[in-house]
Structures are given as structure tokens and as C-alpha cells.
PDB file of C-alpha atoms in Angstrom:
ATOM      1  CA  UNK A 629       0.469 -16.251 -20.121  1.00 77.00           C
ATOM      2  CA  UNK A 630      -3.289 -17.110 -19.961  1.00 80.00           C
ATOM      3  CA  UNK A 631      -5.837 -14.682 -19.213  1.00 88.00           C
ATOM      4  CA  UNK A 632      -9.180 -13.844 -18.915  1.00 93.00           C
ATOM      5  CA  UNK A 633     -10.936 -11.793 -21.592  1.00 94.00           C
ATOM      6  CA  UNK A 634     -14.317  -9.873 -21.767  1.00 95.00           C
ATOM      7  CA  UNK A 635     -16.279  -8.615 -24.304  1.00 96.00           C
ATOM      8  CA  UNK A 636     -17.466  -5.939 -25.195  1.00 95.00           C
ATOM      9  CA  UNK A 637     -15.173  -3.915 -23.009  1.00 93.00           C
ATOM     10  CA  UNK A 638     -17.723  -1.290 -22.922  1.00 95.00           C
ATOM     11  CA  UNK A 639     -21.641  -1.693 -23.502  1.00 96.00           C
ATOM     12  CA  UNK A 640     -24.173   0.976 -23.629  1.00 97.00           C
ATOM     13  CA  UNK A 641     -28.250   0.406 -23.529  1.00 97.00           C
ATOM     14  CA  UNK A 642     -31.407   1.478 -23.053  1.00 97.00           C
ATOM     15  CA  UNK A 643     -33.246   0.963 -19.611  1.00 97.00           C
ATOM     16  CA  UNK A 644     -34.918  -1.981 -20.113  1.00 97.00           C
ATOM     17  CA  UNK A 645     -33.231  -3.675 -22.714  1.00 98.00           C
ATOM     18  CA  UNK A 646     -31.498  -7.533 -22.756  1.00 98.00           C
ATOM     19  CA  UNK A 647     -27.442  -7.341 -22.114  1.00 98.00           C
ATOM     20  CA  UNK A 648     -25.100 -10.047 -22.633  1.00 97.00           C
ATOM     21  CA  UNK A 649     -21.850  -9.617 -21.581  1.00 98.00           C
ATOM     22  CA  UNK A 650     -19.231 -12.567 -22.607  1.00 97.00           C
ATOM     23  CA  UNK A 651     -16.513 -13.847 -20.696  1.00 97.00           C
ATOM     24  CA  UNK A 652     -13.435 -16.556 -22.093  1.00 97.00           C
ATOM     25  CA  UNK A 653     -11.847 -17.587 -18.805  1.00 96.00           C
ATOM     26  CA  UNK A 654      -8.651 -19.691 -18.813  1.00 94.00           C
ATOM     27  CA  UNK A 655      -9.009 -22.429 -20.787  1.00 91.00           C
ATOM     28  CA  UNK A 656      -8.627 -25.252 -17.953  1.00 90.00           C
ATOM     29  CA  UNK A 657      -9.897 -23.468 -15.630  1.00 92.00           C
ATOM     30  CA  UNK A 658     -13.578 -25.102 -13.780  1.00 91.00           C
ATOM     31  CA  UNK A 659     -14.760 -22.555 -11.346  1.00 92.00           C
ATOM     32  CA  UNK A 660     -16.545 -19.040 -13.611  1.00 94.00           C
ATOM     33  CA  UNK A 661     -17.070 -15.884 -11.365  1.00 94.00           C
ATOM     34  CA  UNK A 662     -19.458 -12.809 -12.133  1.00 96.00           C
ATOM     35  CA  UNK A 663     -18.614  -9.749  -9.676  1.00 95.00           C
ATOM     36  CA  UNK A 664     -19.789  -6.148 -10.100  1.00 95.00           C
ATOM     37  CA  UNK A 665     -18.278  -2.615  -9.253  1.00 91.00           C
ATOM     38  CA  UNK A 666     -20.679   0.178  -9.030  1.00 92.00           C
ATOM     39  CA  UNK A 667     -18.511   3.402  -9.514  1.00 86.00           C
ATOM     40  CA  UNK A 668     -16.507   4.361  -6.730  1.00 81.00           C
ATOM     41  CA  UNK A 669     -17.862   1.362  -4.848  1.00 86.00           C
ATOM     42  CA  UNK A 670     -16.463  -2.124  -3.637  1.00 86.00           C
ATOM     43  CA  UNK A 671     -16.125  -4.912  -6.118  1.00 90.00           C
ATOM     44  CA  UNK A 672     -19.349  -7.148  -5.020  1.00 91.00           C
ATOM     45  CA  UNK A 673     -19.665 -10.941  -5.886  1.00 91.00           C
ATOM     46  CA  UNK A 674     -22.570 -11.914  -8.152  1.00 95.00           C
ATOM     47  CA  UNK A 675     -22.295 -15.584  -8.850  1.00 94.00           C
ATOM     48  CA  UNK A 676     -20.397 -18.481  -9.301  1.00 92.00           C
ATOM     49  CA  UNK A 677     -20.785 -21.023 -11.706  1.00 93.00           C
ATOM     50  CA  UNK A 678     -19.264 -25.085 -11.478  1.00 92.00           C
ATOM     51  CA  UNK A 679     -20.313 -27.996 -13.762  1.00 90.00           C
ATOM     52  CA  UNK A 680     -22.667 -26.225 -15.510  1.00 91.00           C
ATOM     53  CA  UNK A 681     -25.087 -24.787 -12.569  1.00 92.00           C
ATOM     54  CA  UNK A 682     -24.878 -22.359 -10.037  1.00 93.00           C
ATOM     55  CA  UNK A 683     -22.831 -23.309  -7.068  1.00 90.00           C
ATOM     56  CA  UNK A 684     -23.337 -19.388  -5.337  1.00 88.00           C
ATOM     57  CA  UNK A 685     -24.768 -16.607  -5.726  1.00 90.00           C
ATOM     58  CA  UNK A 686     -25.172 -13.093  -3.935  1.00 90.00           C
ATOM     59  CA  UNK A 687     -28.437 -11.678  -3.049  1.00 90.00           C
ATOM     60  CA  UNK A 688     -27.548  -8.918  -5.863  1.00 93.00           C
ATOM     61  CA  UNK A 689     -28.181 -11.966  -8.304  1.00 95.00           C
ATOM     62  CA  UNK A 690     -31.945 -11.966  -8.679  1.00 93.00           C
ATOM     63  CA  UNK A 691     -33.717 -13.056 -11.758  1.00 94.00           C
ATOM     64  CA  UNK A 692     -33.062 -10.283 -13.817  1.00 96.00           C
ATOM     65  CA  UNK A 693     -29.583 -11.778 -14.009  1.00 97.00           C
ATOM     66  CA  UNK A 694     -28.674 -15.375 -15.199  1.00 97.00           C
ATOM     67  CA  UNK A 695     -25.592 -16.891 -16.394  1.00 97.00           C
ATOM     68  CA  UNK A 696     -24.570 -19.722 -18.854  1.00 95.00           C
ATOM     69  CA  UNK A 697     -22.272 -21.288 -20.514  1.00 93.00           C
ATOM     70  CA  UNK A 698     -23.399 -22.012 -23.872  1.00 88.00           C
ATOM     71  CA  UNK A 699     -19.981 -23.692 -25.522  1.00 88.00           C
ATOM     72  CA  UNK A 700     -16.424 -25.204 -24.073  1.00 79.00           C
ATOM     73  CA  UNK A 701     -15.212 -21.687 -23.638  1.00 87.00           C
ATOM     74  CA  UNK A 702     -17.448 -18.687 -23.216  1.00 94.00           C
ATOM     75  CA  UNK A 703     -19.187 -17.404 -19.401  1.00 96.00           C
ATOM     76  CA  UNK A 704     -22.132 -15.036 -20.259  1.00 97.00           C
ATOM     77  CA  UNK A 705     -24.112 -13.230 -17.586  1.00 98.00           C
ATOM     78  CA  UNK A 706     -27.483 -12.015 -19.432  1.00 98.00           C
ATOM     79  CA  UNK A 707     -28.973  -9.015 -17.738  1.00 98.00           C
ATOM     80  CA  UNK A 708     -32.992  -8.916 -18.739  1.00 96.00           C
ATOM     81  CA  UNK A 709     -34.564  -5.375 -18.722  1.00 94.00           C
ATOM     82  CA  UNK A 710     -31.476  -3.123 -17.565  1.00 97.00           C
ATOM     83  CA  UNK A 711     -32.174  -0.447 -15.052  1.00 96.00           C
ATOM     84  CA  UNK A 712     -30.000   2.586 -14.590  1.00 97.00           C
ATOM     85  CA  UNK A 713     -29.044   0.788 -11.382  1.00 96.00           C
ATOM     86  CA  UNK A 714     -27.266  -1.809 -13.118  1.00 97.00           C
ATOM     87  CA  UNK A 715     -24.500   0.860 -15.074  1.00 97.00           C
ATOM     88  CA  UNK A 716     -21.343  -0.487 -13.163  1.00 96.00           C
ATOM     89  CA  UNK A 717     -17.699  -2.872 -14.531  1.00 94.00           C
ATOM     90  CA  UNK A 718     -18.439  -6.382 -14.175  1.00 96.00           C
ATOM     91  CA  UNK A 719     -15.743  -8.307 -14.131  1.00 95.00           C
ATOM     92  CA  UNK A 720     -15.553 -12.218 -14.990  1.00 95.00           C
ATOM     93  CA  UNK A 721     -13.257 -14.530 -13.654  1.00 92.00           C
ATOM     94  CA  UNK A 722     -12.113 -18.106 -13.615  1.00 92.00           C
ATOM     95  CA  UNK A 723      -9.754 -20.460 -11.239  1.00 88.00           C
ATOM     96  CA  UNK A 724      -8.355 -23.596 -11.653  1.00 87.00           C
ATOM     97  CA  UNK A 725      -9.872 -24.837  -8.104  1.00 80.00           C
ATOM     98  CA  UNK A 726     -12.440 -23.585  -5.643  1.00 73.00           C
ATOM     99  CA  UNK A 727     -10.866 -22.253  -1.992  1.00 69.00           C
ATOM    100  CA  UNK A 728      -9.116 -19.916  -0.403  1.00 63.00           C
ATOM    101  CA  UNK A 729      -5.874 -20.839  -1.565  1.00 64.00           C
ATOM    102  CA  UNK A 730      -6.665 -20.517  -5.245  1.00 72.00           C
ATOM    103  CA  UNK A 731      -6.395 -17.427  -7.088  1.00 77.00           C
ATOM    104  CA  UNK A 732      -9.245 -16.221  -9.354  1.00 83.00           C
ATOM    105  CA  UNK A 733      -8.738 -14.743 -12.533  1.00 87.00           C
ATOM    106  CA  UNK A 734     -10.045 -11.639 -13.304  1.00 89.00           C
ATOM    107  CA  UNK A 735     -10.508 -10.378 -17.105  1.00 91.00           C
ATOM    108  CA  UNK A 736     -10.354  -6.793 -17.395  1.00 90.00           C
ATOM    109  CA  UNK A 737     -14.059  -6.040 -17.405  1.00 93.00           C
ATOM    110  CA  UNK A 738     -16.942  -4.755 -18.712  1.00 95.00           C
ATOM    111  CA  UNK A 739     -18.122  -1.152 -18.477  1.00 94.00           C
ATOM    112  CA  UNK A 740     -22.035  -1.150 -18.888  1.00 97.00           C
ATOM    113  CA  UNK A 741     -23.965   2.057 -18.941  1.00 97.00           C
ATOM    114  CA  UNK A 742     -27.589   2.024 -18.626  1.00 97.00           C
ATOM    115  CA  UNK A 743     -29.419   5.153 -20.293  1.00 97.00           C
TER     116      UNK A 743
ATOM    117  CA  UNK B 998     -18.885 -13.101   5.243  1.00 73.00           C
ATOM    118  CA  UNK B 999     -15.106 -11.508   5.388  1.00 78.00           C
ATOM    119  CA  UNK B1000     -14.827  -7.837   6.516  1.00 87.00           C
ATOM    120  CA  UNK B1001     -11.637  -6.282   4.502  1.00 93.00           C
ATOM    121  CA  UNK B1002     -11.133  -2.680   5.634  1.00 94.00           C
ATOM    122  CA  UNK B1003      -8.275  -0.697   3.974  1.00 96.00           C
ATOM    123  CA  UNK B1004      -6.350   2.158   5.158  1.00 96.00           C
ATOM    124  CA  UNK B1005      -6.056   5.062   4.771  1.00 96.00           C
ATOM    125  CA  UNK B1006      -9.134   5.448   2.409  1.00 94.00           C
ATOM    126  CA  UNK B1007      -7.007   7.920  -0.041  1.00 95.00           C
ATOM    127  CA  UNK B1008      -3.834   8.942  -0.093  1.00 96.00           C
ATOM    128  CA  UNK B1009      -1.904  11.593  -2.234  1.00 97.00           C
ATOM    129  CA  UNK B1010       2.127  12.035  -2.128  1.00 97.00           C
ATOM    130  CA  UNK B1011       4.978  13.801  -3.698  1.00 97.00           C
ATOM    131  CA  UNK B1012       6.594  11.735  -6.192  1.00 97.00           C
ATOM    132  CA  UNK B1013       9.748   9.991  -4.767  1.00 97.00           C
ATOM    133  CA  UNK B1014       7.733   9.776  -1.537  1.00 97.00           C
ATOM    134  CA  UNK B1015       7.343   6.330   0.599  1.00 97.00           C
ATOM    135  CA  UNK B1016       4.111   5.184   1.481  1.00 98.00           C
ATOM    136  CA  UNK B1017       2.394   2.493   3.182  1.00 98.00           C
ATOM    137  CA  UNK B1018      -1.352   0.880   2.441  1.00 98.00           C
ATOM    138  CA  UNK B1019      -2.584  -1.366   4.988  1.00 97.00           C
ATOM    139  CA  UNK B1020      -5.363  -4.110   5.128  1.00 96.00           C
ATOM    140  CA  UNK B1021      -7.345  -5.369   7.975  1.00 95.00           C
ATOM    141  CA  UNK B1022      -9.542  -8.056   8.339  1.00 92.00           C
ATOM    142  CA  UNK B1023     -12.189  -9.637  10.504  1.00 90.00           C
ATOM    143  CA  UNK B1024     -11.239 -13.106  10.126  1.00 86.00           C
ATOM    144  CA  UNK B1025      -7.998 -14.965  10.239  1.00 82.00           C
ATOM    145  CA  UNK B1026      -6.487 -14.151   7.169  1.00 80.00           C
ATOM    146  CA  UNK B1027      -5.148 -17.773   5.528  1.00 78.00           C
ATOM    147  CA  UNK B1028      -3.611 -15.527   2.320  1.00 82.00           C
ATOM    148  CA  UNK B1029      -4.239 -12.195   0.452  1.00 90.00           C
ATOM    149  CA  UNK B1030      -4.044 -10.864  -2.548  1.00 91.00           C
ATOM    150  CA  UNK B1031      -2.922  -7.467  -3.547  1.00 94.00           C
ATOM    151  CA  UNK B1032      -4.174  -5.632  -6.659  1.00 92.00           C
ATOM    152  CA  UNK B1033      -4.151  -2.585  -8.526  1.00 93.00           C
ATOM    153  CA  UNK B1034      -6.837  -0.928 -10.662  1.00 89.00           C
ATOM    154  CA  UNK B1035      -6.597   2.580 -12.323  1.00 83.00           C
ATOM    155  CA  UNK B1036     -10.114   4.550 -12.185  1.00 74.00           C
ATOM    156  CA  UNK B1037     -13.039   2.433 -13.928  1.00 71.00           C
ATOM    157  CA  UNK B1038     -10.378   0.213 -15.507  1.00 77.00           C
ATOM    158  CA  UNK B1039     -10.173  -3.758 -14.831  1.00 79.00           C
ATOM    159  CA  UNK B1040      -7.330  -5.544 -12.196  1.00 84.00           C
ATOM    160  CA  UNK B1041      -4.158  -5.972 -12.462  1.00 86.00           C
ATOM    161  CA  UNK B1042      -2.941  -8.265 -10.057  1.00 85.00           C
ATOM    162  CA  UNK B1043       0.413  -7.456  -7.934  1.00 91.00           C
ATOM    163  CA  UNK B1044       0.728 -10.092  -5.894  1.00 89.00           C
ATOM    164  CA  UNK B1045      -0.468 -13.035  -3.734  1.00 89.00           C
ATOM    165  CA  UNK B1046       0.817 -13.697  -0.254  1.00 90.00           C
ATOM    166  CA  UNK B1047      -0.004 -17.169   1.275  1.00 83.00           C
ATOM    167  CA  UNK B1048       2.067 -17.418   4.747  1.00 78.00           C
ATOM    168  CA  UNK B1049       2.037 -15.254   7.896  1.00 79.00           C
ATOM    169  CA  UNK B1050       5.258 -13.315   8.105  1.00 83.00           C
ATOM    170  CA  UNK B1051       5.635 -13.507   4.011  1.00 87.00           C
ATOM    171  CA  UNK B1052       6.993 -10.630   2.092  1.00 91.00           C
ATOM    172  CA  UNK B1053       7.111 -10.121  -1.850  1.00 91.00           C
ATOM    173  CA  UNK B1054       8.367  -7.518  -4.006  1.00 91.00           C
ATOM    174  CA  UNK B1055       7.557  -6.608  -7.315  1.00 86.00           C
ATOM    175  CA  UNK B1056       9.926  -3.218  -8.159  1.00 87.00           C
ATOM    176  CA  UNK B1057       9.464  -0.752  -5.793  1.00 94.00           C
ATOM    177  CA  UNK B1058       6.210  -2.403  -4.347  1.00 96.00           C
ATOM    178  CA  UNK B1059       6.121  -4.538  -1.032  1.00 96.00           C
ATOM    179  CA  UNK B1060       3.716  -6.567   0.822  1.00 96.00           C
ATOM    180  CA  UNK B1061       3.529  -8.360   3.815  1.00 94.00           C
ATOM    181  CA  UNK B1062       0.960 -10.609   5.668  1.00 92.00           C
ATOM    182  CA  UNK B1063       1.042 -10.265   9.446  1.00 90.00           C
ATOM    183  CA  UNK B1064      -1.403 -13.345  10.273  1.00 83.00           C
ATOM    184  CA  UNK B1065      -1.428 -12.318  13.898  1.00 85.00           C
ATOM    185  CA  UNK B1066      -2.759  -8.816  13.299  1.00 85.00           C
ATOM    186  CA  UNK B1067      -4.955 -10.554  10.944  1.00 91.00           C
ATOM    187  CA  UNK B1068      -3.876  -7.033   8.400  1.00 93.00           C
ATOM    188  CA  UNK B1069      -1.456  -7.039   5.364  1.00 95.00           C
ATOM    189  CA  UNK B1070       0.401  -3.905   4.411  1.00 96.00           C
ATOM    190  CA  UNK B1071       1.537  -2.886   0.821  1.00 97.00           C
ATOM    191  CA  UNK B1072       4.797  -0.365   0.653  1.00 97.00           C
ATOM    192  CA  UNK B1073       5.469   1.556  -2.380  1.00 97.00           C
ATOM    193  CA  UNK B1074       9.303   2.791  -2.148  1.00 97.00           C
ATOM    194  CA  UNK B1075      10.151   6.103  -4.260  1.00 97.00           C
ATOM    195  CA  UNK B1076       6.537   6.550  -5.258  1.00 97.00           C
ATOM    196  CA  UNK B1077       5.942   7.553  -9.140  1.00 96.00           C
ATOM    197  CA  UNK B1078       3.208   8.848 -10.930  1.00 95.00           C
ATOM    198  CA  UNK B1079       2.599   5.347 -12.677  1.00 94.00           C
ATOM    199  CA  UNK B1080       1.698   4.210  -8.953  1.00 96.00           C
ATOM    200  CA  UNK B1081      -1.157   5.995  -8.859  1.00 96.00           C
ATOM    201  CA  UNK B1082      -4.535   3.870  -8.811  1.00 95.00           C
ATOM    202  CA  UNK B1083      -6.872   2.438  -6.536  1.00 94.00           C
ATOM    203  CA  UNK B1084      -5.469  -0.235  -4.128  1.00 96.00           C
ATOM    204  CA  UNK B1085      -7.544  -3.610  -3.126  1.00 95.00           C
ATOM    205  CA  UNK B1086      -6.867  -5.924  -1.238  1.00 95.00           C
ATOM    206  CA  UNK B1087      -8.626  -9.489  -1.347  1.00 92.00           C
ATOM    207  CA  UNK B1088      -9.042 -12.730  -0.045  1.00 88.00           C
ATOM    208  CA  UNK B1089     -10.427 -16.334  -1.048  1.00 79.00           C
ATOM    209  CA  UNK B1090     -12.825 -18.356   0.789  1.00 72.00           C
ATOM    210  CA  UNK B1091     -13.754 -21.661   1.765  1.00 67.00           C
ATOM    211  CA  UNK B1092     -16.406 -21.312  -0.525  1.00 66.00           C
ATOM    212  CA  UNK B1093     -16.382 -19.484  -3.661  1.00 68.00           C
ATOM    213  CA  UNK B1094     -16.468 -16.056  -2.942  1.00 76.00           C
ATOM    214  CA  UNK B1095     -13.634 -13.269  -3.302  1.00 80.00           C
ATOM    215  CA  UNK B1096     -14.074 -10.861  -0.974  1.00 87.00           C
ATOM    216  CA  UNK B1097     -12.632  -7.111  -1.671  1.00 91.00           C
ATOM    217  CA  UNK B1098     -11.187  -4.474   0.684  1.00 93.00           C
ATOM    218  CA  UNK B1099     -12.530  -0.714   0.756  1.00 90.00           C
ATOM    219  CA  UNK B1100     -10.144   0.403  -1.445  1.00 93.00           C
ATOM    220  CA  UNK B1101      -7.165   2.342  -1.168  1.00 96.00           C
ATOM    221  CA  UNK B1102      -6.617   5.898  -3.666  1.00 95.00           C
ATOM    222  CA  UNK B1103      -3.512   7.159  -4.524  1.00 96.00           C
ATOM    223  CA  UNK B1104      -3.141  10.425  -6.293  1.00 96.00           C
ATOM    224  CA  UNK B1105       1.124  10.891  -6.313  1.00 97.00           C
ATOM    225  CA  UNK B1106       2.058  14.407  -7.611  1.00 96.00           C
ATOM    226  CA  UNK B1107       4.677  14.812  -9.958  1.00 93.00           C
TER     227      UNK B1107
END
């Protein structure tokens, strides 16, 4: 079955360094999703992504965070300058079609810890 | 933006013991999704329930979606210590957001 995959599945850096975290969704798949779980918190949407531009994003997205999709396959969110703020699991995911009725894809996340 | 509020906030049982995990929302609910996701791990999804008055099972877990109520609830039968995770509950919109419950814990006891 198709899935979702994210790498690295755990990231650790400096406060104020550049992350990447990558993201394959499903391979036919048009709609890419960012969300973010701070520890013990609710999962929180961050962005979504459709035909190559932002379609919606949350007002946690600021410009310290951007997202692209550099090839046919891979979702990156780039966080410039980390804070210790940003350590959470952020989660990628993909769906097929955009709506209610459509299920989203999640990968199995990222754990990023800011030092 | 959708409200999802879960209940109760934890839970811990005696293995072998039934519970029941509900979900409540603010807005008519047109479908849910249940999933499952151990402590700082990623999602696994359980199930996805589109109708009012639908019911899946997937081993010893249930679900239901009471569209009146606007609230789903999830029933684990026999409860094991494999069960044990955080609960969410979640639901698509119009647009492109997912929105998440609270969370449910569960802590079963062997």
C-alpha cells in the first residue's frame, strides 16, 4: 500500500540554524500538507501546498517557514533560524483531492529538537 | 474553524476492560476520522467514517458517527496493553485544513 514517508525521522539543531525536513507523499497524490505537534499538544495545521504555490496556510506559518517542492516527488518545509520554540513532530501529508471527504495522508513524522 | 473536543481527556483501565472515547464537535460533522498515535510517534490511521449512523470495526475497536449529536464515539472491547496510545479524532474541510481533536490517553494496565 502507498504511504507517506519523512525524513529524517528525527533532527536535532542548534537555535538558529536552517532545517529541512523532506516529505515523499503518495505518488499521485496533488494536495501536500505541513502540520505540527508541540509535545503533549494538538496536531496544528501549517500549510498546504497545490500546483506548486501555497493554497493555505496557518498563522503559525510565518516567514521563518517556507515550503517547496523542488522535484516530481519530494515536499520540504525549510525552517530558517530554529528557535527552541520550534522542537515539536511535524508531520507531512498528501491526498488525492482537496475536501472534506478526502482523506489526507499522514507520513509518520519528524521529531525536531531545537538546542 | 472546527472545534473537536474529545472525551474523557485520559483514561487508564484494567486490561480486558471495555471502554468508550467520544468526540464532539462544533460543526455538523460530514465524516471523521479516527486515529491512533503512541507517545511522540507518527499516526496510524484506524478508520474513516463518512455517514451518520455508520459503524466500523477493526478487531476489537468500534466507531460510530452520530451526525445528530454532531460527536463520534470509538469502543475498544477487551482492552489490551497494545491499545494503549493517544486517541484523535479528525475531520476534513471544505478547504484544506485537517482539524484534530484534544486527544484522548489511554494507559491500560496489564
Amino acid at each position: 500500500e502507498p504511504e507517506v514517508t519523512q525524513t529524517p525521522s528525527h533532527q536535532v539543531t542548534q537555535m538558529g540554524q536552517e532545517v529541512i525536513l523532506r516529505c515523499v507523499p503518495i505518488s499521485n497524490h496533488l494536495y501536500f500538507y505541513w502540520y505540527r505537534q508541540i509535545l503533549g499538544q494538538k496536531v496544528e495545521f501549517l500549510v498546504s501546498f497545490y500546483n506548486n504555490e501555497i493554497s493555505e496556510k496557518s498563522e503559525i506559518f510565518d516567514d521563518q517557514f517556507s515550503v517547496e517542492r523542488p522535484d516530481g516527488s519530494n515536499f520540504t518545509l525549510k525552517i530558517r533560524s530554529t528557535k527552541l520554540e520550534d522542537s515539536a513532530m511535524y508531520f507531512c501529508a498528501s491526498s488525492a483531492f482537496q475536501g472534506r471527504s478526502y482523506e489526507q495522508y499522514f507520513g509518520p513524522g519528524t521529531r525536531l529538537t531545537v538546542t | 474553524s472546527q472545534e473537536l473536543e474529545q472525551s474523557p481527556q485520559s483514561l487508564i483501565v484494567q486490561e480486558g476492560k471495555n471502554l468508550t472515547i467520544n468526540c464532539t464537535s462544533s460543526k455538523t460533522l460530514y465524516g471523521l476520522y479516527w486515529y491512533k498515535q503512541k507517545y511522540g510517534e507518527g499516526l496510524i490511521f484506524l478508520m474513516m467514517l463518512q455517514k451518520g449512523g455508520e459503524e466500523k470495526s477493526h478487531e476489537k475497536i468500534t466507531a460510530k458517527l452520530d451526525e445528530k449529536k454532531q460527536q463520534s464515539s470509538l469502543h475498544i472491547t477487551a482492552s489490551q496493553p497494545s491499545h494503549a496510545g493517544i486517541y484523535l479524532c479528525g475531520v476534513g474541510s471544505t478547504g484544506n485544513q485537517f482539524y484534530f481533536g484534544t486527544g484522548t490517553s489511554l494507559t491500560v494496565i496489564p
